[in-house]
CSV table of C-alpha atoms and ligand atoms in Angstrom, one decimal:
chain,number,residue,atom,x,y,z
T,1,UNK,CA,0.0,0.0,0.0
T,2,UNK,CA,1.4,3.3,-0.7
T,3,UNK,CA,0.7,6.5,1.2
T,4,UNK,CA,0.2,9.4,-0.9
T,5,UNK,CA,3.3,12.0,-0.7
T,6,UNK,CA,3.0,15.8,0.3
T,7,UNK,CA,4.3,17.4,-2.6
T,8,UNK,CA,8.2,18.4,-2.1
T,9,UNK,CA,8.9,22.3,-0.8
T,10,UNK,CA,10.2,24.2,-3.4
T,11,UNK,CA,13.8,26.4,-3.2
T,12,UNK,CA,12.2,29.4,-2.8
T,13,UNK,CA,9.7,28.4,-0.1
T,14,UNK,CA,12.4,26.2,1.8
T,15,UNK,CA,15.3,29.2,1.8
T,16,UNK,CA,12.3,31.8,3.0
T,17,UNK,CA,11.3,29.4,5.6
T,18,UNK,CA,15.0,29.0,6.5
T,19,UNK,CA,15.7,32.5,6.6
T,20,UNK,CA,12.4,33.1,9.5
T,21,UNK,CA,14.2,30.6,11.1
T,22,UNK,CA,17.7,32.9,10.9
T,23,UNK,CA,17.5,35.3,13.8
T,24,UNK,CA,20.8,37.6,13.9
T,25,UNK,CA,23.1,37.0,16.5
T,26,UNK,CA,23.1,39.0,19.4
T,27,UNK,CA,27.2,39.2,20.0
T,28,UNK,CA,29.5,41.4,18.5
T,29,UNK,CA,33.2,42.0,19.1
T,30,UNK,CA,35.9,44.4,18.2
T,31,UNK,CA,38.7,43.4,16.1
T,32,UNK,CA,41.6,45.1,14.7
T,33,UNK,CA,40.6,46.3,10.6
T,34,UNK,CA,43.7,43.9,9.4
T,35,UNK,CA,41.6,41.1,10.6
T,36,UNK,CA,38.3,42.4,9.4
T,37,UNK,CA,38.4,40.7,5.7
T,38,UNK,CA,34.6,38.6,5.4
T,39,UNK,CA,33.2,39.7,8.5
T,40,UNK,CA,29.9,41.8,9.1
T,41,UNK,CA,29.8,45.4,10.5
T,42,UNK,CA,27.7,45.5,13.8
T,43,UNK,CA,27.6,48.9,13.3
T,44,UNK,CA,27.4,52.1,11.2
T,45,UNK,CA,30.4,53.4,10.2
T,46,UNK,CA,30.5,57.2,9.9
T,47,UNK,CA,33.5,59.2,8.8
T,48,UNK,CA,34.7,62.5,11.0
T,49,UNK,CA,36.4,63.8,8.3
T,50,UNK,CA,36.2,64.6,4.6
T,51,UNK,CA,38.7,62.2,2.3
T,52,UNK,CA,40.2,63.6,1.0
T,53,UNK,CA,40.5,65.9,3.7
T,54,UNK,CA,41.7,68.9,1.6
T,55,UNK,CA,41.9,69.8,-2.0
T,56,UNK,CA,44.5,68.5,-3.4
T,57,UNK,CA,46.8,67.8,-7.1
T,58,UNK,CA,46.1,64.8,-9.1
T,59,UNK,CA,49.5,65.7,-10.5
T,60,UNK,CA,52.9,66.2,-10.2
T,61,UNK,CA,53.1,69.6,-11.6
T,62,UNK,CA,52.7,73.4,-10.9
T,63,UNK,CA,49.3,75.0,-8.9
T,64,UNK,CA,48.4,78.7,-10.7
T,65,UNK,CA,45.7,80.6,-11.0
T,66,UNK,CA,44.1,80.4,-14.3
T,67,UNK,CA,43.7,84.4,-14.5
T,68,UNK,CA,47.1,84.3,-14.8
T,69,UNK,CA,47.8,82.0,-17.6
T,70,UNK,CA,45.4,83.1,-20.4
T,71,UNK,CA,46.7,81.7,-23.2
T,72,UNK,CA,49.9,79.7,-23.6
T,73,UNK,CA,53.3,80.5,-23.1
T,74,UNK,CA,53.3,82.6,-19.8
T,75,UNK,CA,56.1,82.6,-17.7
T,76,UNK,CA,55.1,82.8,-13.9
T,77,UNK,CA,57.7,82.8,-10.8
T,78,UNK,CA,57.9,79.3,-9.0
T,79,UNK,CA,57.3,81.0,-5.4
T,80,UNK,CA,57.0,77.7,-3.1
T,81,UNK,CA,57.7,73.7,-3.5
T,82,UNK,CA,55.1,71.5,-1.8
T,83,UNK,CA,55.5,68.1,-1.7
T,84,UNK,CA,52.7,65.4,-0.6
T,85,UNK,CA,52.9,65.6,3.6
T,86,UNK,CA,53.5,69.8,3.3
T,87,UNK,CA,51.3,72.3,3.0
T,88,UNK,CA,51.8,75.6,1.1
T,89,UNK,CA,51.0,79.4,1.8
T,90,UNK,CA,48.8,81.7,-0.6
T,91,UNK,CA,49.6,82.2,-3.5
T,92,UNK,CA,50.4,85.6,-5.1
T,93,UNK,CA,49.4,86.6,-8.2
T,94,UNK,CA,51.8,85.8,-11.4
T,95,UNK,CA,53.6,83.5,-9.2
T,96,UNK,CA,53.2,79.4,-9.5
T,97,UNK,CA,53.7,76.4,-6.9
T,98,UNK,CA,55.9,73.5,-7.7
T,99,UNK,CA,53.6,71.0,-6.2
T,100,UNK,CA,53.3,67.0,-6.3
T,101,UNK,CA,50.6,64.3,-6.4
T,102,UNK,CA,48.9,64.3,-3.0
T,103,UNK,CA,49.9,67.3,-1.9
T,104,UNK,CA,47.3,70.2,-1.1
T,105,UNK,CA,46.2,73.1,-3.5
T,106,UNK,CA,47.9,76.3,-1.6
T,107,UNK,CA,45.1,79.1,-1.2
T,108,UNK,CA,44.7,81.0,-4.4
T,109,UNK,CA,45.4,78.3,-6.8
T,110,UNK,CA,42.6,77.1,-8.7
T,111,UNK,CA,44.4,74.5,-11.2
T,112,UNK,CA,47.3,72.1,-11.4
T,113,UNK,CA,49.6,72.2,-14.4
T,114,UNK,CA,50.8,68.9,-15.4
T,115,UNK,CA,54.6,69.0,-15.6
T,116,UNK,CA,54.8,68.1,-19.3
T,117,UNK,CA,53.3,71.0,-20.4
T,118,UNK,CA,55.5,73.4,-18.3
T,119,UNK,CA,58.9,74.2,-18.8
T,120,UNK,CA,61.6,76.1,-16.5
T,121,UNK,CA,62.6,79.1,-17.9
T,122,UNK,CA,66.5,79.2,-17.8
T,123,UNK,CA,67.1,83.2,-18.9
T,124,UNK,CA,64.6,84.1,-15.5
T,125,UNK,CA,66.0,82.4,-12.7
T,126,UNK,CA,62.8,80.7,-11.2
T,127,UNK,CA,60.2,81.0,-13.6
T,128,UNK,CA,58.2,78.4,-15.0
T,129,UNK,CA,56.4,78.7,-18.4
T,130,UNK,CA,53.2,77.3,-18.5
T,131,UNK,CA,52.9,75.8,-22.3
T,132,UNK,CA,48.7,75.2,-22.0
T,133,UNK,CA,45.5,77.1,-20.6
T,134,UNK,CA,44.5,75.2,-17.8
T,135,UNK,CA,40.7,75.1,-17.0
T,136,UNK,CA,39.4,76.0,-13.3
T,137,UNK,CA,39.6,72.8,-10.7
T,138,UNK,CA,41.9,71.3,-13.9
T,139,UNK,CA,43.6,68.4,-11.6
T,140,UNK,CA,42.9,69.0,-8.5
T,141,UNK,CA,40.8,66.3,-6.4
T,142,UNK,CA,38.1,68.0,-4.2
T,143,UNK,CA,37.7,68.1,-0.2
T,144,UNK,CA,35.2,64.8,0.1
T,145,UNK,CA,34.8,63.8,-3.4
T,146,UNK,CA,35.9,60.4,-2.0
T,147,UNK,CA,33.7,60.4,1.6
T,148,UNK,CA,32.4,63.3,2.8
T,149,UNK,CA,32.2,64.5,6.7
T,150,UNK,CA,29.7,63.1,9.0
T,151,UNK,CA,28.7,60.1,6.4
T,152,UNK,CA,27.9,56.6,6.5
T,153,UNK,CA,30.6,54.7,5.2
T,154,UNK,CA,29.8,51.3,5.4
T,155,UNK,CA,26.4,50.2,6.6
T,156,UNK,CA,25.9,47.8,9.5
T,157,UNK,CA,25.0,44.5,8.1
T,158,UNK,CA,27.8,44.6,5.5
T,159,UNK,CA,30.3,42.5,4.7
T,160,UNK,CA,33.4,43.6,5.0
T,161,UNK,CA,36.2,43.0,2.0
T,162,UNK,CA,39.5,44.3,0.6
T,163,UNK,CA,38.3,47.3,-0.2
T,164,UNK,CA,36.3,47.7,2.6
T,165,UNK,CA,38.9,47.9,5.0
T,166,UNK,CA,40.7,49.9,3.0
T,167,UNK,CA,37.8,52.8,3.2
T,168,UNK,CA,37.3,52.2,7.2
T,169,UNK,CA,41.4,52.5,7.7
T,170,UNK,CA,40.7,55.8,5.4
T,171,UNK,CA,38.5,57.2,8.0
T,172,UNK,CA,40.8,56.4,10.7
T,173,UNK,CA,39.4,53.3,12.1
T,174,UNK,CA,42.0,50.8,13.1
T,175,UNK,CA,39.2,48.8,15.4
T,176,UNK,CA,36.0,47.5,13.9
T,177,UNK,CA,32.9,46.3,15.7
T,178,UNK,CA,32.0,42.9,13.6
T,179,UNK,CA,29.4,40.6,14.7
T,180,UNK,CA,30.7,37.5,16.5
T,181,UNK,CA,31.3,34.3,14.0
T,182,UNK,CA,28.6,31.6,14.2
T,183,UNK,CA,29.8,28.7,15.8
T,184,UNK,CA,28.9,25.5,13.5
T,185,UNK,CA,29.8,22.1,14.2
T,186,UNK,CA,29.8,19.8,11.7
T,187,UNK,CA,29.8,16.2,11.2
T,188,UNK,CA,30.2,13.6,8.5
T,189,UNK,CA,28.1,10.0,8.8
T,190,UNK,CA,28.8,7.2,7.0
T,191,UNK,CA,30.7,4.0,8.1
T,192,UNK,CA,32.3,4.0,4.9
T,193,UNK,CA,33.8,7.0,5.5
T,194,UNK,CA,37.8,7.1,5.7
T,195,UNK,CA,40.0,9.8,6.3
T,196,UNK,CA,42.9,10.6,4.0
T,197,UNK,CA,46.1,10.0,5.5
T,198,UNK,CA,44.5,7.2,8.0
T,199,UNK,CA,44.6,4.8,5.2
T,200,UNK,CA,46.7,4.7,1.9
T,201,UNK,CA,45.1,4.6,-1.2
T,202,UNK,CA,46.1,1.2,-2.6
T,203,UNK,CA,45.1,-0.2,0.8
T,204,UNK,CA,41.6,1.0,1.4
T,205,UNK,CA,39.1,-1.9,1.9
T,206,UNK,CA,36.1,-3.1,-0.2
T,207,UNK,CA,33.6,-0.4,0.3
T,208,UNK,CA,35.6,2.6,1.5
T,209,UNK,CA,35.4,6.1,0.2
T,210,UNK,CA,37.7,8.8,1.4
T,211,UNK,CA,35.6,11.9,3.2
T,212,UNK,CA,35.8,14.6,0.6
T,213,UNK,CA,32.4,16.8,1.9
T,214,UNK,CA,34.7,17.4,5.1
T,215,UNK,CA,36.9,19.3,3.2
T,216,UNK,CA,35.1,21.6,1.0
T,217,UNK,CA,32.4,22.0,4.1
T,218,UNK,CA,35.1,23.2,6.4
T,219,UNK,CA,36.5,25.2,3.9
T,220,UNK,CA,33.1,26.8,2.9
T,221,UNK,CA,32.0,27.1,6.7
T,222,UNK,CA,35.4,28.8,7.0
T,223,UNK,CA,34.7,31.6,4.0
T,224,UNK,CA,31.9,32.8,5.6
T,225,UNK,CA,33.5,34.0,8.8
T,226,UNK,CA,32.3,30.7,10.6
T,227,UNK,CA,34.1,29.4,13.6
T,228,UNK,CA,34.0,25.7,12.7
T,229,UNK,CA,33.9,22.7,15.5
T,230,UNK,CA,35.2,19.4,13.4
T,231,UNK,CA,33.9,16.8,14.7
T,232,UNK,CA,34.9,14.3,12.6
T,233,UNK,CA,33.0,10.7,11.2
T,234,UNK,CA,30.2,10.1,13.2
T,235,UNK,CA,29.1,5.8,12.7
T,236,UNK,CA,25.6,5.0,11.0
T,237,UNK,CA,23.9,4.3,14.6
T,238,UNK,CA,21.4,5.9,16.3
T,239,UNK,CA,22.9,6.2,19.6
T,240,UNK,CA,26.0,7.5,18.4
T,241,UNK,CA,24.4,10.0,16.4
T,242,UNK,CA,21.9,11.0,19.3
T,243,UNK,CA,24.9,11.5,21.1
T,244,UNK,CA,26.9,13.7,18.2
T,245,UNK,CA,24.4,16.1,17.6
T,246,UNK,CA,22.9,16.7,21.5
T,247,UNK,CA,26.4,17.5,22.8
T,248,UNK,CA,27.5,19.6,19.7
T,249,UNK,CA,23.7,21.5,20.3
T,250,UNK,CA,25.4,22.5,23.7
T,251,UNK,CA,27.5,25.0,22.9
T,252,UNK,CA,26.8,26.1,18.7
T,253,UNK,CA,25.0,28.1,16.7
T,254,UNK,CA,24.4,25.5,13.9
T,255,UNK,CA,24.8,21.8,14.2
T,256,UNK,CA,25.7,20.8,10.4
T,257,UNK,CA,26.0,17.2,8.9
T,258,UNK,CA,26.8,15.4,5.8
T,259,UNK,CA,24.9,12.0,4.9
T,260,UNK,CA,22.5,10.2,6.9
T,261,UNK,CA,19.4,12.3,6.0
T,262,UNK,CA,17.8,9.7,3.2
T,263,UNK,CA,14.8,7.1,3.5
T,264,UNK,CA,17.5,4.2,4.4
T,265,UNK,CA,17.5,2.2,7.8
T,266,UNK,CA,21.0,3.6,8.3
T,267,UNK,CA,20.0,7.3,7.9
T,268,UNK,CA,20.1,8.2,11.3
T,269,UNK,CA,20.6,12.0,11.5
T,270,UNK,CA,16.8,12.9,10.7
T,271,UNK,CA,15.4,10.5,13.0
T,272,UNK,CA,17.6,11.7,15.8
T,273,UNK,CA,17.0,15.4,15.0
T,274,UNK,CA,13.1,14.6,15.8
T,275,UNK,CA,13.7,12.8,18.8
T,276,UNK,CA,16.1,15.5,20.5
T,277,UNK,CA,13.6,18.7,18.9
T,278,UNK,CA,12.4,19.7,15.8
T,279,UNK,CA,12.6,18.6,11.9
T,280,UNK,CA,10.9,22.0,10.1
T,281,UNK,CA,12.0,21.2,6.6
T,282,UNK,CA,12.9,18.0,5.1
T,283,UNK,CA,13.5,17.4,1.1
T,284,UNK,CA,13.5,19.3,-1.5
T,285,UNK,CA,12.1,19.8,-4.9
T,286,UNK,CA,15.8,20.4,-6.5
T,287,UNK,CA,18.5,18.4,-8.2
T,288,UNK,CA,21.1,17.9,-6.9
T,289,UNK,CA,20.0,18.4,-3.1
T,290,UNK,CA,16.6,16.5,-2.7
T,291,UNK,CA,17.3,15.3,1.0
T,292,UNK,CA,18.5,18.8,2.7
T,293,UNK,CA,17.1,18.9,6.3
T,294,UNK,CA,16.6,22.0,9.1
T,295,UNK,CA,15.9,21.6,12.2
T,296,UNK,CA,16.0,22.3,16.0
T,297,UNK,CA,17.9,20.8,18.8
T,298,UNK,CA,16.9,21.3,21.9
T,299,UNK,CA,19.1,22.5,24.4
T,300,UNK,CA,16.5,23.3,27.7
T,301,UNK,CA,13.5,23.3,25.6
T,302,UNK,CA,12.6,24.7,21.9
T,303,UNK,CA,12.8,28.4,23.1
T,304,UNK,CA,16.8,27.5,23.8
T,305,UNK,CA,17.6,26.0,20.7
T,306,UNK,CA,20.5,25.2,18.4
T,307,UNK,CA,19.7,25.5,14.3
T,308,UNK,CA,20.3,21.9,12.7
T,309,UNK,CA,21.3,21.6,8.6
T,310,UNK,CA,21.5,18.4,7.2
T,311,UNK,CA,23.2,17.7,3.6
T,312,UNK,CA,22.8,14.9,1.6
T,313,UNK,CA,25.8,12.4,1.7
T,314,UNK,CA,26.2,13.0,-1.9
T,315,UNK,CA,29.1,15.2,-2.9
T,316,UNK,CA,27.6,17.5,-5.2
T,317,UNK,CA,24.3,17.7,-3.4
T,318,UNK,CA,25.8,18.2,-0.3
T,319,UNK,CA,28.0,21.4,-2.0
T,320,UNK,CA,25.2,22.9,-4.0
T,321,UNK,CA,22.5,22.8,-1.0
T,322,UNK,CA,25.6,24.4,1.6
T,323,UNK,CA,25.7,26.9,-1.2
T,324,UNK,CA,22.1,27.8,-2.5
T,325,UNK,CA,20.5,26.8,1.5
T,326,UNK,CA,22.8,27.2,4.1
T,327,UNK,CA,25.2,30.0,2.5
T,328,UNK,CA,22.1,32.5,3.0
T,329,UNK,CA,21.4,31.2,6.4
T,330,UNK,CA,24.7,31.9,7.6
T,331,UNK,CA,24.9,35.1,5.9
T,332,UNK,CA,22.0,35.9,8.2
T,333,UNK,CA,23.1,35.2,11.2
T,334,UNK,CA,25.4,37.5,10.8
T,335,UNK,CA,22.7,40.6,10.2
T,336,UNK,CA,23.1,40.3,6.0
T,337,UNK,CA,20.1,41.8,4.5
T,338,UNK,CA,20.8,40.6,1.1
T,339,UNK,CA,22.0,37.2,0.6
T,340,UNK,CA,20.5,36.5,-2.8
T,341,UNK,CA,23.2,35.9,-5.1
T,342,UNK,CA,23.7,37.8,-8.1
T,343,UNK,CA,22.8,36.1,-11.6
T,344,UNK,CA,23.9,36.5,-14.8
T,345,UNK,CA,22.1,35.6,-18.3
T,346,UNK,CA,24.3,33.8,-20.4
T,347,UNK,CA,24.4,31.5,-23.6
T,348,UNK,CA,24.5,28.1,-23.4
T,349,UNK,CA,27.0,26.6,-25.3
T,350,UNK,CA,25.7,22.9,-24.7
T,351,UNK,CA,22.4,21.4,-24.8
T,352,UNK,CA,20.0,19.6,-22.6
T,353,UNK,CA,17.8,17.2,-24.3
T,354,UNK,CA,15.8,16.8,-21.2
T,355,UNK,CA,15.0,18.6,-18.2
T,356,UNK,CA,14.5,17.0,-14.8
T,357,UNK,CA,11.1,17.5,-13.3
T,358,UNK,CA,12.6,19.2,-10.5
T,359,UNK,CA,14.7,22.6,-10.7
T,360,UNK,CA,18.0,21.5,-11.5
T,361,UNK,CA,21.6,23.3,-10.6
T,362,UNK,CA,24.0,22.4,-13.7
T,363,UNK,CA,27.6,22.4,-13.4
T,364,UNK,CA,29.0,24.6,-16.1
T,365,UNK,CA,31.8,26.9,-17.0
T,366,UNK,CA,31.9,29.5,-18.8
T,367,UNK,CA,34.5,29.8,-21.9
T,368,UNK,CA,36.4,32.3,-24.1
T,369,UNK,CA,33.3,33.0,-26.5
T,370,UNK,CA,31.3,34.2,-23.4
T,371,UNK,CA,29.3,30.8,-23.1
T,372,UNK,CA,28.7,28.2,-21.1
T,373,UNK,CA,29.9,24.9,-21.3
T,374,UNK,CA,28.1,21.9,-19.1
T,375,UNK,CA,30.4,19.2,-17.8
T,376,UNK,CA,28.9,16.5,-19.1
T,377,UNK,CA,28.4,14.0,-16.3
T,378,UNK,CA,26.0,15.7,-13.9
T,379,UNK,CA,25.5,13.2,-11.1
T,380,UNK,CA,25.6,14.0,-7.9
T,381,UNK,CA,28.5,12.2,-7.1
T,382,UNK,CA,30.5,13.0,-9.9
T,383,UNK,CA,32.6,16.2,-7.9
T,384,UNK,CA,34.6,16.7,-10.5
T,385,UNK,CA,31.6,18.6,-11.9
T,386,UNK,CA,32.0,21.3,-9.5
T,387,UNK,CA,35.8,21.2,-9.5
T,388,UNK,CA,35.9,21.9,-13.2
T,389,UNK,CA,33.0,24.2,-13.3
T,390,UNK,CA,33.0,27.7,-12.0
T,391,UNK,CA,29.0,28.2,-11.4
T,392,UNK,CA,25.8,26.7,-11.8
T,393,UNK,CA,23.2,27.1,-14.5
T,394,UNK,CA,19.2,27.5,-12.2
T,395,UNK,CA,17.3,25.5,-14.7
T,396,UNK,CA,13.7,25.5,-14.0
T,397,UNK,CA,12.0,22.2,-14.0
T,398,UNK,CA,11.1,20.5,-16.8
T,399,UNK,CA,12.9,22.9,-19.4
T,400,UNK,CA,14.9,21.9,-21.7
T,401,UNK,CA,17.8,23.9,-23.2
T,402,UNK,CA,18.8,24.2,-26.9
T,403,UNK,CA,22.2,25.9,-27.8
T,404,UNK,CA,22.2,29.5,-27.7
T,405,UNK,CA,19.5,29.5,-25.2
T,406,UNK,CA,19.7,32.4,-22.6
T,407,UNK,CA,20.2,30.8,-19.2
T,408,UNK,CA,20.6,32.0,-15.5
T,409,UNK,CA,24.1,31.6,-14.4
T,410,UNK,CA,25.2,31.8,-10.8
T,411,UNK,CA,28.8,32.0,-10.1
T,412,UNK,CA,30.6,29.8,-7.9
T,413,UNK,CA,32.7,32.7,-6.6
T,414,UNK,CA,29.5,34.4,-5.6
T,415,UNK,CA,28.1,31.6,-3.7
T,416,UNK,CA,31.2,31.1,-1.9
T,417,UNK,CA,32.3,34.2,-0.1
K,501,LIG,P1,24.0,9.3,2.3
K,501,LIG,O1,23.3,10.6,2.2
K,501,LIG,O2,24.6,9.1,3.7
K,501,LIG,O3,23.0,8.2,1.9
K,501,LIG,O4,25.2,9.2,1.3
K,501,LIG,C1,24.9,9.3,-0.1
K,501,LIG,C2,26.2,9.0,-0.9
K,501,LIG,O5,27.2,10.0,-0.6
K,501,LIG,C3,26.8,7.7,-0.5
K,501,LIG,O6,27.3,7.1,-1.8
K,501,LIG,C4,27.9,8.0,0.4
K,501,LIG,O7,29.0,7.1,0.4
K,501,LIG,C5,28.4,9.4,-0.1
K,501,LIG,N1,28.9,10.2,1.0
K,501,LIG,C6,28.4,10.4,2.1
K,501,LIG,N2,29.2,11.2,2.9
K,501,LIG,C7,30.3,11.5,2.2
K,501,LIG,C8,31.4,12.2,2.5
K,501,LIG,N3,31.6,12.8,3.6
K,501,LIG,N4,32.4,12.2,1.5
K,501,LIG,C9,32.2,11.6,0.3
K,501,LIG,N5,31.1,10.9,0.0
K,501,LIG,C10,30.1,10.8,0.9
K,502,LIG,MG1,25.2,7.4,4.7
């Protein structure tokens, strides 16, 4: 007898669901800007100053004032030198200002000469002649072009790169309020599970698989400003896993596994995740990714609770659902407001004779001609899929695609940072 299925949740209503579920954390902390790089701003950041803070040349050259120089040729009388880190007196009337990139505009001037279009005049000791007209504000970068006083920099909620750091260090911030980092543990299951570097290759038993999913899920977890609690293989048993995933619930902020979250007798993890609180979402209607799981554990009771993500054991699934699912959720955690990753429509250089009936994430890369190219064994244990590709194609279910096709592309670089 069969029982009739609940149709699957789709993306969108699992990662909206997920995100209600993704309260910001409460904790921030200060750390230095140098070791700001992917974390989020707690807080507004608003400059005291202007940057730059005065006018200044955008070349090494000579400041004058364009009444002066009204058609080429005039000689004017170099009356100060003003390197970048100086600062100059008025200038007079007639007279010019040897000055340099960086340096400020000395009151009076109103343009910067570029060098190679002055000459100094030999026959009048200190003159300069200036061999073009220059134009009012001709070179010279304004007082707060760049930030002006008072401000917000960065916004709280943002996450802070290169550049970013660079712009709060420009406003003379060499502390930064971040949020904390989530604290995930995370957990492979699977008996068949070996570590690299416990066995050797050419010695690996019947049935063994080395534990890639560790790797790239660390690594991933890592990227997004996570501080990750490895807790290694946990065995295909129910006790053991009851045991994994109600201490790790203790003390983290996510409770994250690989494997174990199928219809089999030896999935464990979703059966455990019941018993010790709450399963809220369970399968998917995507491919790869069917099986994802969220949940609760509960520490005192479901008001004190840890977040649970399961990922299919599958190595592709288990990458593209961190990515597409748990990417945003962590990003939220950490105060993001937008965690929807940018997409880009492309060609596709490939076909697809048929589409799956659920929403499918295709491995693809793009190529010289500014298509994409589909590796061309997408199963979801094939990881070489998403090593050789460099983003996913979001085909909607049931959609085929011909060559030249327009298709949504999401970059793997976007979905990992
Ligand atoms: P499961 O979801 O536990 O049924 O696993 C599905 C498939 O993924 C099986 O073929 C597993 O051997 C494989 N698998 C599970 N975990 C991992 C892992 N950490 N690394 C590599 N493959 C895995
Ligand atoms: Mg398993």
């Amino acid at each position: 007898m069969t029982t009739p299925r609940a149709p699957l949740k789709s993306l969108d209503e699992a990662l909206a669901a997920l995100l209600a579920h993704a309260q910001p954390l409460a904790g921030t902390e200060q750390v230095s800007t140098f070791d700001a790089d992917g974390r989020v701003l707690a807080q507004d950041l608003v400059s005291a100053l202007h940057v730059p803070p005065q006018d200044n040349s955008a070349m090494d050259g000579y400041a004058v004032r364009c009444a002066d120089v009204v058609e080429p040729g005039v000689v004017l009388q170099v009356t100060q030198r003003i390197p970048a880190g100086q600062h100059g007196h008025a200038l007079e009337p007639l007279s010019a200002a040897r000055i340099f990139t960086g340096a400020p505009v000395p009151p009076g001037a109103d343009a910067i000469v570029m060098q190679e279009d002055c000459e100094l005049v030999n026959e009048c000791e200190g003159g300069v002649r200036v061999n073009a007209t220059p134009q009012p504000g001709q070179w010279i970068r304004r007082a707060g072009e760049d930030v002006t006083r008072g401000a917000v920099v960065l916004a709280r909620g943002q996450r802070l790169g290169p550049a970013a750091l660079g712009m709060a260090a420009g406003i003379g911030q060499s502390q930064l309020t971040v949020v904390r980092r989530p604290r995930v543990a995370l957990f492979s299951t699977g008996d068949e599970l070996v570590m690299p570097g416990d066995v050797p290759p050419e010695q690996m038993p019947p049935g063994a698989i080395y534990n890639s999913n560790r790797f790239f899920l660390r690594a991933l977890l890592q990227r997004l400003g996570c501080e990750v609690t490895d807790y290694g293989i946990v065995p295909d048993r129910r006790e053991a896993t009851l045991q994994a995933l109600q201490g790790a619930a203790q003390n983290h902020d996510l409770v994250l596994t690989s494997g174990g979250v199928s219809v089999g007798e030896e999935d464990h993890v979703k059966p455990s995740v019941q018993q010790l609180g709450e399963l809220d979402l369970w399968q998917i209607s995507m491919k790869p990714g069917k099986p994802f799981a969220y949940g609760k554990l509960y520490r005192s009771g479901p008001q004190d609770a840890c977040h649970f993500a399961g990922l299919p054991g599958n190595p592709v699934s288990s990458y593209v659902t961190f990515m597409l699912l748990v990417r945003p959720f962590l990003l939220r955690l950490q105060g993001v407001a937008d965690v929807t990753p940018v997409r880009m429509a492309l060609p596709a250089h490939f076909e697809l004779k048929r589409g799956d009936k659920r929403r499918e994430f295709l491995r693809v890369r793009r190529n010289a001609a500014g298509g994409l190219d589909l590796f061309p064994n997408q199963s979801s244990g094939v990881l070489t899929s998403a090593a050789w590709g460099d983003g996913l194609v979001d085909n909607p279910a049931n959609t085929t695609i011909a060559k030249g096709d327009i298709v949504q592309f999401i970059s793997f670089a976007e979905l990992m940072g």
